[in-house]
mmCIF file of C-alpha atoms in Angstrom:
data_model
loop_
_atom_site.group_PDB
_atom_site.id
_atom_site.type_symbol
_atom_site.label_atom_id
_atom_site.label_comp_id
_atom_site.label_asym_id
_atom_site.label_seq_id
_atom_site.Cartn_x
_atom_site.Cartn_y
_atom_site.Cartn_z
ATOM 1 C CA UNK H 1 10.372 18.921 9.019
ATOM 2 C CA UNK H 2 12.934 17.499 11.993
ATOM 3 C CA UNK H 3 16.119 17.176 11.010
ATOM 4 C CA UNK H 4 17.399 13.376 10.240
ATOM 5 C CA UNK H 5 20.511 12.312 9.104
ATOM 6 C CA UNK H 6 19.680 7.840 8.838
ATOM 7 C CA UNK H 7 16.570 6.594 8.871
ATOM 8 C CA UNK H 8 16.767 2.870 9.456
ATOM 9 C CA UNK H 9 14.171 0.293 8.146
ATOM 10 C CA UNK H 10 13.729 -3.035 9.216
ATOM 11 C CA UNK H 11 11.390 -5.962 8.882
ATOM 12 C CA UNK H 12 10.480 -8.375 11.931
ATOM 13 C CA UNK H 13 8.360 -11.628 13.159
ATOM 14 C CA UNK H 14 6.994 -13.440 10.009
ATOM 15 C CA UNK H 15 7.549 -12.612 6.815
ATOM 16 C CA UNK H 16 5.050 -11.637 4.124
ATOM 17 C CA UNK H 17 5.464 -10.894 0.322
ATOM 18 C CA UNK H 18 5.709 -6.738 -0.287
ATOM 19 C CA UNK H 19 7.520 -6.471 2.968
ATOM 20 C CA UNK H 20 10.790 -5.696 0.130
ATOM 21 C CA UNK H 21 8.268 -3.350 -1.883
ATOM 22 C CA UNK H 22 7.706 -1.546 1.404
ATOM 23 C CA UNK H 23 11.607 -1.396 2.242
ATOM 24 C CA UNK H 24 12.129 0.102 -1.340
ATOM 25 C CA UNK H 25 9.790 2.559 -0.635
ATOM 26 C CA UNK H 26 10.874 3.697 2.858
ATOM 27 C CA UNK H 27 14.386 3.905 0.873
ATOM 28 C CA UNK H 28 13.248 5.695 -2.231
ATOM 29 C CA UNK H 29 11.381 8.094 -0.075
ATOM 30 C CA UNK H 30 13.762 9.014 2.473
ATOM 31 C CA UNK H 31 16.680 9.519 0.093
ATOM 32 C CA UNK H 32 14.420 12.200 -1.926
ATOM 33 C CA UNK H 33 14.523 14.180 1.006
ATOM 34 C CA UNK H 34 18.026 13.994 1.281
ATOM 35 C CA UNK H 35 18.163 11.267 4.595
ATOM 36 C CA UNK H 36 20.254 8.461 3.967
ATOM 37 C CA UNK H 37 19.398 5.051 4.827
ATOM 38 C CA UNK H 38 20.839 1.633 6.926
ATOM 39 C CA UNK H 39 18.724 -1.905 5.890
ATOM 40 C CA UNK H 40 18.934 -3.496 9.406
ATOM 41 C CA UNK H 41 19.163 -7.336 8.883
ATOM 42 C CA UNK H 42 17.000 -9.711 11.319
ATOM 43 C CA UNK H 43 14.760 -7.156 12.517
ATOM 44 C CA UNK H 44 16.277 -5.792 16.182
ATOM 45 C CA UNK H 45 18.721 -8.032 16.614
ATOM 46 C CA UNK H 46 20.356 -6.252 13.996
ATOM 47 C CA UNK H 47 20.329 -3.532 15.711
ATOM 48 C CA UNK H 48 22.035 -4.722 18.704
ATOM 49 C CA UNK H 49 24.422 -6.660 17.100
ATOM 50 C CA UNK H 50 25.361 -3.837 14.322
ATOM 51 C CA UNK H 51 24.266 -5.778 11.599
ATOM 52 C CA UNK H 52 23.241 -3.327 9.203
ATOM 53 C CA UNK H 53 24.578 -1.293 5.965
ATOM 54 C CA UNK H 54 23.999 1.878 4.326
ATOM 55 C CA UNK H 55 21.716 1.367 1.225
ATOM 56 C CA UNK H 56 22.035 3.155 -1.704
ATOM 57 C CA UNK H 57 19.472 4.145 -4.492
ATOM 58 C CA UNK H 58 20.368 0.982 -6.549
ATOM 59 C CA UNK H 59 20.447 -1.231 -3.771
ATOM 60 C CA UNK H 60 17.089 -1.646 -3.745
ATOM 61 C CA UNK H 61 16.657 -1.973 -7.541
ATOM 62 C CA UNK H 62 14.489 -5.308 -8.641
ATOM 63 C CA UNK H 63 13.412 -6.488 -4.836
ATOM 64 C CA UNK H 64 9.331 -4.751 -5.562
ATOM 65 C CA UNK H 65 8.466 -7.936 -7.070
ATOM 66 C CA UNK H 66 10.424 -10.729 -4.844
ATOM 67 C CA UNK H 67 8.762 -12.325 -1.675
ATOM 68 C CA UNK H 68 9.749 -12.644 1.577
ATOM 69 C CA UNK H 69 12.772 -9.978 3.166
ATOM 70 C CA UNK H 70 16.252 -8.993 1.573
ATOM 71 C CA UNK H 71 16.677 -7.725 5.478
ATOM 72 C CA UNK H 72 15.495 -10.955 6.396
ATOM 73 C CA UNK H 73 13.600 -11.805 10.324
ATOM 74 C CA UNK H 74 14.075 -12.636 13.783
ATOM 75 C CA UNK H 75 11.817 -12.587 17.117
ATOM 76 C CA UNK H 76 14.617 -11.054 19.390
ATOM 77 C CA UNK H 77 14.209 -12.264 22.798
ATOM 78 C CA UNK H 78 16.778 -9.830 23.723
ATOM 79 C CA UNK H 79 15.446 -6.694 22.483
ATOM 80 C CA UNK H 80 12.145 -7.535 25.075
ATOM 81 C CA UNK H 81 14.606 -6.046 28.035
ATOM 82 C CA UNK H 82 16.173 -3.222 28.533
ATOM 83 C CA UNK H 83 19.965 -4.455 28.174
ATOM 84 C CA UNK H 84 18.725 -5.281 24.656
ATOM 85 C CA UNK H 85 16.826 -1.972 24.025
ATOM 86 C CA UNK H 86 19.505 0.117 25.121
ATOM 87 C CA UNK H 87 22.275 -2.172 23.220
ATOM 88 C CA UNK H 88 20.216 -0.874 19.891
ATOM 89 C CA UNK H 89 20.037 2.362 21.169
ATOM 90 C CA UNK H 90 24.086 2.528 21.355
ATOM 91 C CA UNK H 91 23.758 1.654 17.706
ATOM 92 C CA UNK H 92 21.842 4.163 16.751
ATOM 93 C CA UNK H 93 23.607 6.710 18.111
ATOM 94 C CA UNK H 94 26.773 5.675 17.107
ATOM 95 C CA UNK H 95 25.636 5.399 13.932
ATOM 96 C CA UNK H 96 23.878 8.276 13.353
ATOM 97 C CA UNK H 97 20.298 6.330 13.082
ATOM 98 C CA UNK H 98 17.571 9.325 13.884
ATOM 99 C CA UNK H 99 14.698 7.374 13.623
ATOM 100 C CA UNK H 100 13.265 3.841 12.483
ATOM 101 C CA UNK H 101 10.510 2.091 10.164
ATOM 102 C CA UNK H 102 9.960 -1.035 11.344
ATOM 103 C CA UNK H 103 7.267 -3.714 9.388
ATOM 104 C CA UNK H 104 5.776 -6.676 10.862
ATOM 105 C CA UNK H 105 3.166 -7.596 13.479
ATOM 106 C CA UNK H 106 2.162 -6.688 16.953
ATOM 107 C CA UNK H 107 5.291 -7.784 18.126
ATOM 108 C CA UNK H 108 7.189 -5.760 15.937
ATOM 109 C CA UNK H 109 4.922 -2.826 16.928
ATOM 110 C CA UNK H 110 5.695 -3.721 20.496
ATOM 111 C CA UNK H 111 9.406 -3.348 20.093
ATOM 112 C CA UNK H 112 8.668 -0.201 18.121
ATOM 113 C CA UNK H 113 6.750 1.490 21.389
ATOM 114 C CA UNK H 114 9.675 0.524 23.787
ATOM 115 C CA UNK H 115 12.276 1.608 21.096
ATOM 116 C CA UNK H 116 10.113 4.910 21.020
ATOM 117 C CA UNK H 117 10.228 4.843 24.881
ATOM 118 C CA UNK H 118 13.611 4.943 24.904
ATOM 119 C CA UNK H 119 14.133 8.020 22.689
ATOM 120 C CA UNK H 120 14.436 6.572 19.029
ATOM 121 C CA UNK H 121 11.752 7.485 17.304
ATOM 122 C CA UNK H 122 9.896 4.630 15.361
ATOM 123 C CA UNK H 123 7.104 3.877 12.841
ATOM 124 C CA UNK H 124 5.193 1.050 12.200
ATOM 125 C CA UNK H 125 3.756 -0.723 9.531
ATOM 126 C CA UNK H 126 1.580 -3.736 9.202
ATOM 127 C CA UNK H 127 3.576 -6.972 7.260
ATOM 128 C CA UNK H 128 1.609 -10.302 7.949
ATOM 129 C CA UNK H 129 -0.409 -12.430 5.690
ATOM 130 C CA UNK H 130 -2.789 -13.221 8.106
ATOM 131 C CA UNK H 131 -4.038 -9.469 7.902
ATOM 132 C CA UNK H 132 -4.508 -9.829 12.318
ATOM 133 C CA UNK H 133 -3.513 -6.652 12.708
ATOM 134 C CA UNK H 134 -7.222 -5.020 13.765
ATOM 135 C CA UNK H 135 -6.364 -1.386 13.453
ATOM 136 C CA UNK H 136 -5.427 -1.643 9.790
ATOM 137 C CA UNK H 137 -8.511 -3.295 7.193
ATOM 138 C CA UNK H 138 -5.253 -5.108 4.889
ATOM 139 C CA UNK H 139 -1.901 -5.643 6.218
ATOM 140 C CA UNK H 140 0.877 -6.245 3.797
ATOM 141 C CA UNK H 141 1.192 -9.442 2.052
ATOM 142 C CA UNK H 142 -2.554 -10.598 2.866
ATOM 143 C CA UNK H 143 -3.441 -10.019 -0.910
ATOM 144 C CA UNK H 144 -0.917 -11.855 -1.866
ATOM 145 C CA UNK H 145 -1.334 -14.939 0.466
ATOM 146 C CA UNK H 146 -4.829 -15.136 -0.524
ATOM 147 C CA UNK H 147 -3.737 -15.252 -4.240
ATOM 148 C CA UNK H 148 -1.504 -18.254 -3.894
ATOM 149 C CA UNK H 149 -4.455 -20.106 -1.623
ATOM 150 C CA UNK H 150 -6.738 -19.411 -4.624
ATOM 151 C CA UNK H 151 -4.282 -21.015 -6.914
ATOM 152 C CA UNK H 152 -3.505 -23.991 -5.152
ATOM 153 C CA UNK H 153 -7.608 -24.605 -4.606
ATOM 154 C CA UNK H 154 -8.080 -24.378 -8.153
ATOM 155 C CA UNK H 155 -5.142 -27.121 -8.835
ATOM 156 C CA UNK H 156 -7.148 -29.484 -5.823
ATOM 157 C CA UNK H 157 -10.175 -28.693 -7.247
ATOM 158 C CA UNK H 158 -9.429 -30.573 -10.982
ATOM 159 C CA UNK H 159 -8.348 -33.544 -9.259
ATOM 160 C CA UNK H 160 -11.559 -33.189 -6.521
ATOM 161 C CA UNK H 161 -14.008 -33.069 -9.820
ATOM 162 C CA UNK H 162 -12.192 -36.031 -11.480
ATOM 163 C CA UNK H 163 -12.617 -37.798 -8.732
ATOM 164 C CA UNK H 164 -15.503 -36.809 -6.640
ATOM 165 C CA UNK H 165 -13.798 -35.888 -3.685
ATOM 166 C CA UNK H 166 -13.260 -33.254 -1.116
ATOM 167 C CA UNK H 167 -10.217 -31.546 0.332
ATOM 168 C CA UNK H 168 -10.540 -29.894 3.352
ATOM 169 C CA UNK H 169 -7.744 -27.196 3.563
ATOM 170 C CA UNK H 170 -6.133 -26.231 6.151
ATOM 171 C CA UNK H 171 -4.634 -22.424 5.740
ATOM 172 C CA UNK H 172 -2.711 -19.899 7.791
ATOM 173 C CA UNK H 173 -4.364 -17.520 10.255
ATOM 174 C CA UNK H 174 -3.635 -18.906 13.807
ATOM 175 C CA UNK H 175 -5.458 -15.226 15.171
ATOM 176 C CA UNK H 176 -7.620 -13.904 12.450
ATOM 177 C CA UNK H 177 -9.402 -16.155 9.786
ATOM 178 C CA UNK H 178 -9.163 -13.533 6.677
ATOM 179 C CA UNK H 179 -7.736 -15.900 4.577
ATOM 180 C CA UNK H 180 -9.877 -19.005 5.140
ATOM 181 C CA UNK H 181 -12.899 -16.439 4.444
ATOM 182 C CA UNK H 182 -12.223 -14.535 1.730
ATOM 183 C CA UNK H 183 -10.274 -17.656 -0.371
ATOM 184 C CA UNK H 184 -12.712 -19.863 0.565
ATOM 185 C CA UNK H 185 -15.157 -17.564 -0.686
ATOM 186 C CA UNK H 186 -13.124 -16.687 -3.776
ATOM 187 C CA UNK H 187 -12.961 -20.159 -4.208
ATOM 188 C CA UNK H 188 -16.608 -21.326 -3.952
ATOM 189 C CA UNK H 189 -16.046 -23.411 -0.849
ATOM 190 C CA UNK H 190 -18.760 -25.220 0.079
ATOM 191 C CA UNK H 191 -18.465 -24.496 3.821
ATOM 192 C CA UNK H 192 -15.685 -22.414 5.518
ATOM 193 C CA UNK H 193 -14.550 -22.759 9.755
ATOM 194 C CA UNK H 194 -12.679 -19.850 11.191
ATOM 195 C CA UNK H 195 -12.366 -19.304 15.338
ATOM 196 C CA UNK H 196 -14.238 -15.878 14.979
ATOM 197 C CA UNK H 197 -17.806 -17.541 14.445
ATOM 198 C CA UNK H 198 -18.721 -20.546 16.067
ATOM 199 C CA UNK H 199 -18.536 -23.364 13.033
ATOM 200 C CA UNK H 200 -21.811 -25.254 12.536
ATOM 201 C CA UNK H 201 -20.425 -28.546 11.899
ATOM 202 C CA UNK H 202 -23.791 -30.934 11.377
ATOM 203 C CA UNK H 203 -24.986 -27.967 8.804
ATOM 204 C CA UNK H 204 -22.335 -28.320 7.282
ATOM 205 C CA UNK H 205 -22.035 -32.244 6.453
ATOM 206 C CA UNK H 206 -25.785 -31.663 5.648
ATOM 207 C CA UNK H 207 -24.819 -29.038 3.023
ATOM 208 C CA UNK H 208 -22.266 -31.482 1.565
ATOM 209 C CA UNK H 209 -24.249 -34.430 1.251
ATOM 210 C CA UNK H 210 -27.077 -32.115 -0.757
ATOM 211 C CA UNK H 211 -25.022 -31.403 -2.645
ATOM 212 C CA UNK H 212 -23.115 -34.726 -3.518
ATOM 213 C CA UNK H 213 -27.080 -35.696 -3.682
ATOM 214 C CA UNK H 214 -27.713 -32.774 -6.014
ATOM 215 C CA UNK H 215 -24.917 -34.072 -8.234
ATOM 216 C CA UNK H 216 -22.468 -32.262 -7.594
ATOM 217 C CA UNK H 217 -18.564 -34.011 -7.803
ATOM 218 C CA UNK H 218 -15.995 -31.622 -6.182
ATOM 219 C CA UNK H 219 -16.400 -30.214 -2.207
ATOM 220 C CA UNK H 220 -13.664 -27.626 -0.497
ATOM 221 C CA UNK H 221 -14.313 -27.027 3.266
ATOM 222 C CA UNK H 222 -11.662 -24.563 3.935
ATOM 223 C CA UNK H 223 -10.363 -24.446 7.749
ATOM 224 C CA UNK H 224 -8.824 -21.879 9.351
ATOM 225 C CA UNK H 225 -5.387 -22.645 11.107
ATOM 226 C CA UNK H 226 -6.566 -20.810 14.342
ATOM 227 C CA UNK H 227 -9.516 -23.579 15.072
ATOM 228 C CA UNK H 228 -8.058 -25.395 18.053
ATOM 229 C CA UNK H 229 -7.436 -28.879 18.726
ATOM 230 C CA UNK H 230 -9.705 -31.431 19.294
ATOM 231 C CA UNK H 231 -9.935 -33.016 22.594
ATOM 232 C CA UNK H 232 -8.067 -35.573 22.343
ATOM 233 C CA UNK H 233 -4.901 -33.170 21.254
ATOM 234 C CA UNK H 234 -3.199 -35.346 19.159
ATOM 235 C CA UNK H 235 -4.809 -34.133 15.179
ATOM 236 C CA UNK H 236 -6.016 -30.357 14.447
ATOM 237 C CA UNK H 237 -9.443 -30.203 13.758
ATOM 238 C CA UNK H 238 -9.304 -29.643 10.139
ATOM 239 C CA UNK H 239 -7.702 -33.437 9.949
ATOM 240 C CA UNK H 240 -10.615 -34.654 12.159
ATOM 241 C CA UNK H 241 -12.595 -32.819 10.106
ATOM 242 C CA UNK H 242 -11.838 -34.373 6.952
ATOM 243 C CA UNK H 243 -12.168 -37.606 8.616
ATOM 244 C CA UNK H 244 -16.121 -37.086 10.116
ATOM 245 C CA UNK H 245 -16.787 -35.579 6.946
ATOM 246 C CA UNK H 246 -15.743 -38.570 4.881
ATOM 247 C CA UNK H 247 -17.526 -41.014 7.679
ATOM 248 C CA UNK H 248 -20.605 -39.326 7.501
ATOM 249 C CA UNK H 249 -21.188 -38.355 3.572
ATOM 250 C CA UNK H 250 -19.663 -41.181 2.022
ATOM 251 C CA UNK H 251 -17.884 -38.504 0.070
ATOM 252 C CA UNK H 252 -13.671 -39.547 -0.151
ATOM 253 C CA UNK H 253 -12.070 -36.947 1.833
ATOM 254 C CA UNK H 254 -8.500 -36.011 1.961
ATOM 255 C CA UNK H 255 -6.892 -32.920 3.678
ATOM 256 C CA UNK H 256 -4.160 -30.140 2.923
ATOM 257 C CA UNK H 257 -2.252 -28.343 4.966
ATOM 258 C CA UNK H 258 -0.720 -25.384 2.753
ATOM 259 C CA UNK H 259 0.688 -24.101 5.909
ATOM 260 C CA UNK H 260 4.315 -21.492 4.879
ATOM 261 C CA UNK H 261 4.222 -21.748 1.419
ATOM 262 C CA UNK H 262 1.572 -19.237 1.670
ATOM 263 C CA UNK H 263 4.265 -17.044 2.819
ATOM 264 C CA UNK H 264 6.281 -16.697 -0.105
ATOM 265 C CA UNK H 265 6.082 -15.874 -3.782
ATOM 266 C CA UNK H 266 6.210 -12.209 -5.937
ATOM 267 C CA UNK H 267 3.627 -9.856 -4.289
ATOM 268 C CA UNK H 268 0.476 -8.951 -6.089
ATOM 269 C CA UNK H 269 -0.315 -5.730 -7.524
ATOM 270 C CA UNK H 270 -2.192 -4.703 -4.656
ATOM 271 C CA UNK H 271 0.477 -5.592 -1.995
ATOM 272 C CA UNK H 272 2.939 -3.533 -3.610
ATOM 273 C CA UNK H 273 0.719 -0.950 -4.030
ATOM 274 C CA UNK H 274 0.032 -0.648 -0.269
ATOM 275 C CA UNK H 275 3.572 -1.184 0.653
ATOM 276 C CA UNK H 276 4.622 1.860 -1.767
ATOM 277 C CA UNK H 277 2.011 4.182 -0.078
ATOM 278 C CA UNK H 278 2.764 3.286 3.576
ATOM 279 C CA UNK H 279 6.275 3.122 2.948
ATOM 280 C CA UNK H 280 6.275 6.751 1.361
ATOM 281 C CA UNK H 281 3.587 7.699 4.750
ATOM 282 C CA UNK H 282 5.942 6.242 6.846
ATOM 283 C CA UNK H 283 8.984 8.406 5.983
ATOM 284 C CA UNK H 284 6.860 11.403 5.645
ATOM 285 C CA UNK H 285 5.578 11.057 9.468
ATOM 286 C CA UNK H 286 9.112 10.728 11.282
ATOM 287 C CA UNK H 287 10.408 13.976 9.112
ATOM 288 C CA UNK H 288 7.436 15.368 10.198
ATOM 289 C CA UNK H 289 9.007 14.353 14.009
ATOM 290 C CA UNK H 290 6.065 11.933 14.957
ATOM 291 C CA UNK H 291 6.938 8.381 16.332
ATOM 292 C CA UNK H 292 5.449 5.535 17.676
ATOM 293 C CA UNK H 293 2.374 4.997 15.268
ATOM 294 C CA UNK H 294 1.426 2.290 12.613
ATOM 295 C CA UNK H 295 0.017 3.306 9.436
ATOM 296 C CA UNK H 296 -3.102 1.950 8.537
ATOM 297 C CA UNK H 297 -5.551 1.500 5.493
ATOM 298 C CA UNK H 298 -8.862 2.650 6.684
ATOM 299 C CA UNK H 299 -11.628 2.800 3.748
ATOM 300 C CA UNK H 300 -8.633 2.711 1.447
ATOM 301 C CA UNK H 301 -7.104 5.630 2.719
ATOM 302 C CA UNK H 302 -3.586 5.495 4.516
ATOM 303 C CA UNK H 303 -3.913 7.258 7.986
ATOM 304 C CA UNK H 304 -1.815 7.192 11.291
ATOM 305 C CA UNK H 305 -2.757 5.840 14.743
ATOM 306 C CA UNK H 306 -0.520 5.544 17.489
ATOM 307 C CA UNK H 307 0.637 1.979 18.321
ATOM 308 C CA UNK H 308 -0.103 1.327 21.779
ATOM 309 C CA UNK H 309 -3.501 2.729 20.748
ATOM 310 C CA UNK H 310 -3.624 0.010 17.897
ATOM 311 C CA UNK H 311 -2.063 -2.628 19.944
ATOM 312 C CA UNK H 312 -5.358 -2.323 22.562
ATOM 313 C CA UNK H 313 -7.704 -2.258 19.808
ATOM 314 C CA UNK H 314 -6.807 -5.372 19.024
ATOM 315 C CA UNK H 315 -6.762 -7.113 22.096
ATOM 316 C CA UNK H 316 -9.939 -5.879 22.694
ATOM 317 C CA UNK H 317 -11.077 -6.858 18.956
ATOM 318 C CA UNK H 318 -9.540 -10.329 19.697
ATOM 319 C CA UNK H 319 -11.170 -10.962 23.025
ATOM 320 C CA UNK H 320 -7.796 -10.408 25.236
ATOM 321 C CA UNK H 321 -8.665 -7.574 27.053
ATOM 322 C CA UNK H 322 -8.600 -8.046 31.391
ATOM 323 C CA UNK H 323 -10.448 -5.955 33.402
ATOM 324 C CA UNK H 324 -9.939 -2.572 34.078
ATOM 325 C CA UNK H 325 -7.286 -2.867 31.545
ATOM 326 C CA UNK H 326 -8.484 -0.406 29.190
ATOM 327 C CA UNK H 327 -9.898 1.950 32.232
ATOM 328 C CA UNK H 328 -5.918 2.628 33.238
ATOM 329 C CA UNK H 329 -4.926 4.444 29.975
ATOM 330 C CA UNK H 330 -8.253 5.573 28.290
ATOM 331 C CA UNK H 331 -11.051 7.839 28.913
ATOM 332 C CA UNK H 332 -14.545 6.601 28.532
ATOM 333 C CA UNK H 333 -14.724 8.315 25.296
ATOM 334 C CA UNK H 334 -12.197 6.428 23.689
ATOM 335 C CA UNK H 335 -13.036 3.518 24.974
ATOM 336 C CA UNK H 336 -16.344 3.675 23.264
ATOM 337 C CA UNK H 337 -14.810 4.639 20.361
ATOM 338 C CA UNK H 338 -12.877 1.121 20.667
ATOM 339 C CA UNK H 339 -15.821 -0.585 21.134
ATOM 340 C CA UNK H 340 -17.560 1.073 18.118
ATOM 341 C CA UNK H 341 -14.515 0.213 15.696
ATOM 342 C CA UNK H 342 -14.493 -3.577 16.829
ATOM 343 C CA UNK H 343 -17.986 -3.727 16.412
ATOM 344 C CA UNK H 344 -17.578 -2.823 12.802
ATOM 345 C CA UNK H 345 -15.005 -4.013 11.938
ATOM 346 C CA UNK H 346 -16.786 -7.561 13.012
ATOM 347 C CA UNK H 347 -19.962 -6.800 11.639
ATOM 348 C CA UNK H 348 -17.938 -6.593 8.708
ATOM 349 C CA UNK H 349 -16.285 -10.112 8.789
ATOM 350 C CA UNK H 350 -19.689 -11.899 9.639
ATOM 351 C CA UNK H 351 -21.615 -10.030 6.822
ATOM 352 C CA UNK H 352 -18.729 -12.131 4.558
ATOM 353 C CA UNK H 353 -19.274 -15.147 6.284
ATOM 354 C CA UNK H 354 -23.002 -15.061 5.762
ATOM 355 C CA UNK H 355 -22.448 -14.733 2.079
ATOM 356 C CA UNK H 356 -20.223 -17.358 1.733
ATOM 357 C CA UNK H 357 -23.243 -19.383 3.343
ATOM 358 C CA UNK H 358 -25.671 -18.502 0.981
ATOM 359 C CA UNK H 359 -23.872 -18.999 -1.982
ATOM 360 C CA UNK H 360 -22.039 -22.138 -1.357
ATOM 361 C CA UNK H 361 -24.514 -24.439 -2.945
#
C-alpha cells in the first residue's frame, strides 16, 4: 500500500441524501488503516480557502442517516483555473493532505482529473439523485429521491381519486429521466415523458380519456424536468402539459413541481448501503496508489474506471460527443467498447419505458 498520512474527503455540486453515509465511510475506513482524515467544507473551495478540519472517529457518529452534507457544497468557479488548482494544491501540501475522495457529479469528477493532473491524487464517487452519471447503473442518493417522489404521489393520488383529477408532476432530472421512469412506474402512472424517448403526446391523452371512459377516477402523468420548453418559452412543458391534457379530456388537471425537496430527507437503506461500499472502495484504491477514477456499481458489483474514461462515456451516452472527439484519446477498440456500453445501458432504460406502457391502464 502507498504511504498516506491525510486523506481528505469532500462533497461537491448538488447534494444528495447518503453523500454523509459515504463521508462516514471514507472516514471509518481510512482511520482503520491508520490515515487520518480532514472533512473539507464546500467542496474545493475549501480547499483553497483552508476550510477544513481534522475528523475524528466520533465526528462522524449519527450523520449515516441525515440528508444532504455535514461538509456542505459549492460549484467553485475558481478551482476551474489553474490559480485555483494550485491554491488547493498549497493546501494540501501544507497540510499534509496525500490524496482526496471527492463525491458528486461530472463536475466534481472534472475537478478530480485536474486535481489528479496536478499531482494530488483523487477518487471519485457518484452523489446525485438524478443517477446521470452513465458509467455507474445507481449513483448515490437516487434511491432515496425516488422514495420521497413515491411518497408524495401517493399523498396526490388520495386527493386525485376523491376528486377525479390528474396531477401531472413535474420531477428532477434536467439530464437523465431515472426518476420520472422508475417513480412513475412505481407509482402506476398512467403515462410518463422523459427527453431520452421521444414522448407520444396524442397517445397519451388517448390513454387518459380510456381510461376516465373505463371508469377510472385518479390519472398521474409524470414529467421529467429535462423536457424542454415549449415554444413560446415562457411555461415548461409539464405546465402546458397539464393544461392540453385538461382541454382535451375534460379530466381537471392540476400540476406539481416537487422540484429540491427531492433532495433532502434520511437516505434509504439502499443509499447507505452503496455509500458504505464505495466509500470503503474508495479508500482502499488511493492506499493502493491509484487516482483519478470513479467507483461504479456495475451489475451490483463496485468496480473502478478511470474518470476521464467515465466522463466520455457519458457524453457519448448523452448525445454530446463532437467529431473526432473520441478518435483523439481512444483506440478503435475502446471506442466500440463505448458504443457497446451505451447501447445497453439504453436498451436498458427503453425496455422500462415500454413496461410502464403496457401496464399503465
Amino acid at each position: 500500500m502507498a504511504k498516506f498520512r491525510r486523506i481528505g474527503v469532500l462533497t461537491s455540486g448538488g447534494d444528495a441524501p447518503g453523500m454523509n453515509a459515504a463521508v462516514r465511510a471514507v472516514t471509518r475506513a481510512a482511520l482503520a488503516h491508520g490515515v487520518e482524515v480532514v472533512g473539507i467544507f464546500e467542496g474545493y473551495k475549501g480547499l483553497i480557502h483552508k476550510n477544513f478540519e481534522v475528523f475524528h472517529e466520533r465526528d462522524v457518529d449519527n450523520i449515516i442517516g441525515k440528508g444532504g452534507t455535514i461538509l456542505w457544497s459549492d460549484r467553485c468557479d475558481e478551482f476551474r483555473y489553474e490559480e485555483g488548482i494550485l491554491k488547493a494544491k498549497a493546501t494540501c501540501i501544507e497540510n499534509n493532505i496525500d490524496g482526496i475522495v471527492a463525491i458528486g457529479g461530472d463536475g466534481t469528477f472534472r475537478g478530480a482529473t485536474d486535481f489528479t493532473n496536478y499531482g494530488i491524487p483523487c477518487i471519485g464517487l457518484p452523489g446525485t439523485i438524478d443517477n446521470d452519471i452513465s458509467s455507474t447503473d445507481e449513483s448515490i442518493g437516487f434511491d432515496t429521491a425516488m422514495n420521497t417522489v413515491i411518497e408524495m404521489v401517493d399523498r396526490l393520488r388520495d386527493t386525485c381519486d376523491s376528486h377525479r383529477r390528474c396531477n401531472v408532476v413535474e420531477v428532477m432530472g434536467r439530464a437523465a429521466g431515472y426518476i420520472a421512469l422508475e417513480a412513475g412506474i412505481a407509482t402506476g402512472a398512467s403515462a410518463i415523458a422523459v427527453k431520452e424517448i421521444p414522448f407520444d403526446e396524442d397517445a397519451a391523452i388517448k390513454k387518459l380519456i380510456a381510461q376516465k371512459e373505463s371508469g377510472k377516477r385518479n390519472f398521474i402523468v409524470m414529467v421529467a424536468e429535462g423536457i424542454p420548453l415549449d415554444s413560446a418559452g415562457d411555461k415548461q412543458y409539464s405546465e402546458k402539459l397539464a393544461e392540453r391534457i385538461q382541454k382535451n379530456t375534460g379530466i381537471e388537471t392540476k400540476f406539481a413541481r416537487l422540484a429540491h425537496v427531492v433532495r433532502g430527507g434520511s437516505p434509504t437503506l439502499r443509499d447507505r448501503l452503496l455509500a458504505a461500499r464505495m466509500g470503503e472502495a474508495a479508500v482502499e484504491a488511493l492506499l493502493d496508489g491509484k487516482s483519478n477514477l470513479v467507483v461504479c456499481l456495475q451489475h451490483d458489483n463496485i468496480v473502478e474506471m478511470d474518470i476521464g474514461y467515465a466522463l466520455s462515456l457519458d457524453r457519448l451516452y448523452k448525445g454530446k460527443v463532437q467529431p473526432g472527439e473520441l478518435e483523439a484519446k481512444y483506440t478503435a477498440e475502446q471506442i466500440a467498447d463505448m458504443q457497446r456500453f451505451c447501447d445497453e445501458k439504453f436498451a436498458a432504460f427503453k425496455k422500462l419505458y415500454d413496461i410502464s406502457n403496457r401496464i399503465s391502464n
